[in-house]
Short mmCIF file of C-alpha atoms in Angstrom, two decimals:
data_model
loop_
_atom_site.label_atom_id
_atom_site.label_comp_id
_atom_site.label_asym_id
_atom_site.label_seq_id
_atom_site.Cartn_x
_atom_site.Cartn_y
_atom_site.Cartn_z
CA MET A 1195 40.12 88.96 -269.49
CA MET A 1196 38.86 85.70 -270.94
CA THR A 1197 41.06 82.64 -271.16
CA MET A 1198 41.31 80.80 -274.45
CA ARG A 1199 39.09 78.04 -273.07
CA GLU A 1200 36.38 80.50 -272.07
CA GLN A 1201 36.63 82.20 -275.46
CA PHE A 1202 36.22 78.90 -277.34
CA LEU A 1203 33.26 77.93 -275.16
CA ALA A 1204 31.61 81.32 -275.69
CA GLU A 1205 32.05 81.03 -279.46
CA SER A 1206 30.64 77.50 -279.37
CA LYS A 1207 27.58 78.74 -277.47
CA GLY A 1208 27.07 81.52 -280.02
CA VAL A 1209 27.21 79.05 -282.89
CA LYS A 1210 24.71 76.77 -281.11
CA ASP A 1211 22.33 79.74 -280.76
CA CYS A 1212 22.58 80.27 -284.52
CA VAL A 1213 21.80 76.58 -285.08
CA LYS A 1214 18.66 76.92 -282.96
CA TRP A 1215 17.59 79.89 -285.07
CA LEU A 1216 18.24 77.92 -288.27
CA ASN A 1217 16.10 75.04 -286.96
CA LYS A 1218 13.20 77.46 -286.52
CA ARG A 1219 13.66 78.79 -290.07
CA ILE A 1220 13.81 75.26 -291.51
CA LYS A 1221 10.60 74.27 -289.72
CA GLU A 1222 8.90 77.44 -290.95
CA LYS A 1223 9.99 76.78 -294.54
CA ASN A 1224 8.81 73.16 -294.29
CA ARG A 1225 5.37 74.29 -293.15
CA ASN A 1226 5.18 76.77 -296.03
CA MET A 1227 6.29 74.12 -298.50
CA CYS A 1228 3.56 71.74 -297.36
CA ARG A 1229 0.96 74.33 -298.30
CA ASP A 1230 2.53 75.04 -301.70
CA PHE A 1231 3.79 71.77 -303.17
CA TYR A 1232 5.51 73.40 -306.16
CA SER A 1233 7.38 75.91 -304.06
CA SER A 1234 11.01 76.82 -304.69
CA ASP A 1235 11.58 76.50 -300.95
CA LYS A 1236 12.90 72.96 -301.36
CA ALA A 1237 16.33 74.18 -302.50
CA VAL A 1238 16.37 76.79 -299.75
CA ILE A 1239 15.54 74.18 -297.12
CA GLU A 1240 18.29 71.89 -298.39
CA GLU A 1241 20.84 74.69 -298.21
CA LEU A 1242 19.71 75.68 -294.70
CA VAL A 1243 20.07 72.07 -293.54
CA ASN A 1244 23.59 71.89 -295.01
CA LEU A 1245 24.49 75.14 -293.29
CA LYS A 1246 23.07 73.88 -289.99
CA VAL A 1247 25.11 70.67 -290.16
CA GLY A 1248 28.28 72.62 -290.86
CA MET A 1249 27.63 74.96 -287.96
CA GLU A 1250 26.99 72.02 -285.61
CA LYS A 1251 30.33 70.51 -286.61
CA TYR A 1252 32.06 73.85 -286.04
CA ALA A 1253 30.49 74.18 -282.57
CA LYS A 1254 31.75 70.68 -281.67
CA LYS A 1255 35.21 71.59 -282.96
CA LEU A 1256 35.28 74.73 -280.81
CA LYS A 1257 34.19 72.76 -277.75
CA HIS A 1258 36.87 70.15 -278.44
CA MET A 1259 39.50 72.89 -278.81
CA ALA A 1260 38.38 74.38 -275.49
CA ASN A 1261 38.86 71.03 -273.76
CA GLU A 1262 42.36 70.66 -275.21
CA VAL A 1263 43.55 74.09 -273.98
#
C-alpha cells in the first residue's frame, strides 16, 4: 500500500511525463508553423503552452504536498 507521500510523488511524476509530451507537441507545431506562415496553429500552440504551464504548476504543488505529509 502506498503512503500519501508516495502517492503524491507518483502523481507528480505522471504530470511531468505529460509535460514532456506536450513539449514535443509544441515543438512539432512550431516546426509546422514555420513552413506555413498563415497557419491556424498559432492559437493551438498558445493553448498548449498555457496548458503546459498549468501542469508544471500542478506538479510542483503535488511535490510540495508530498514534502508536507
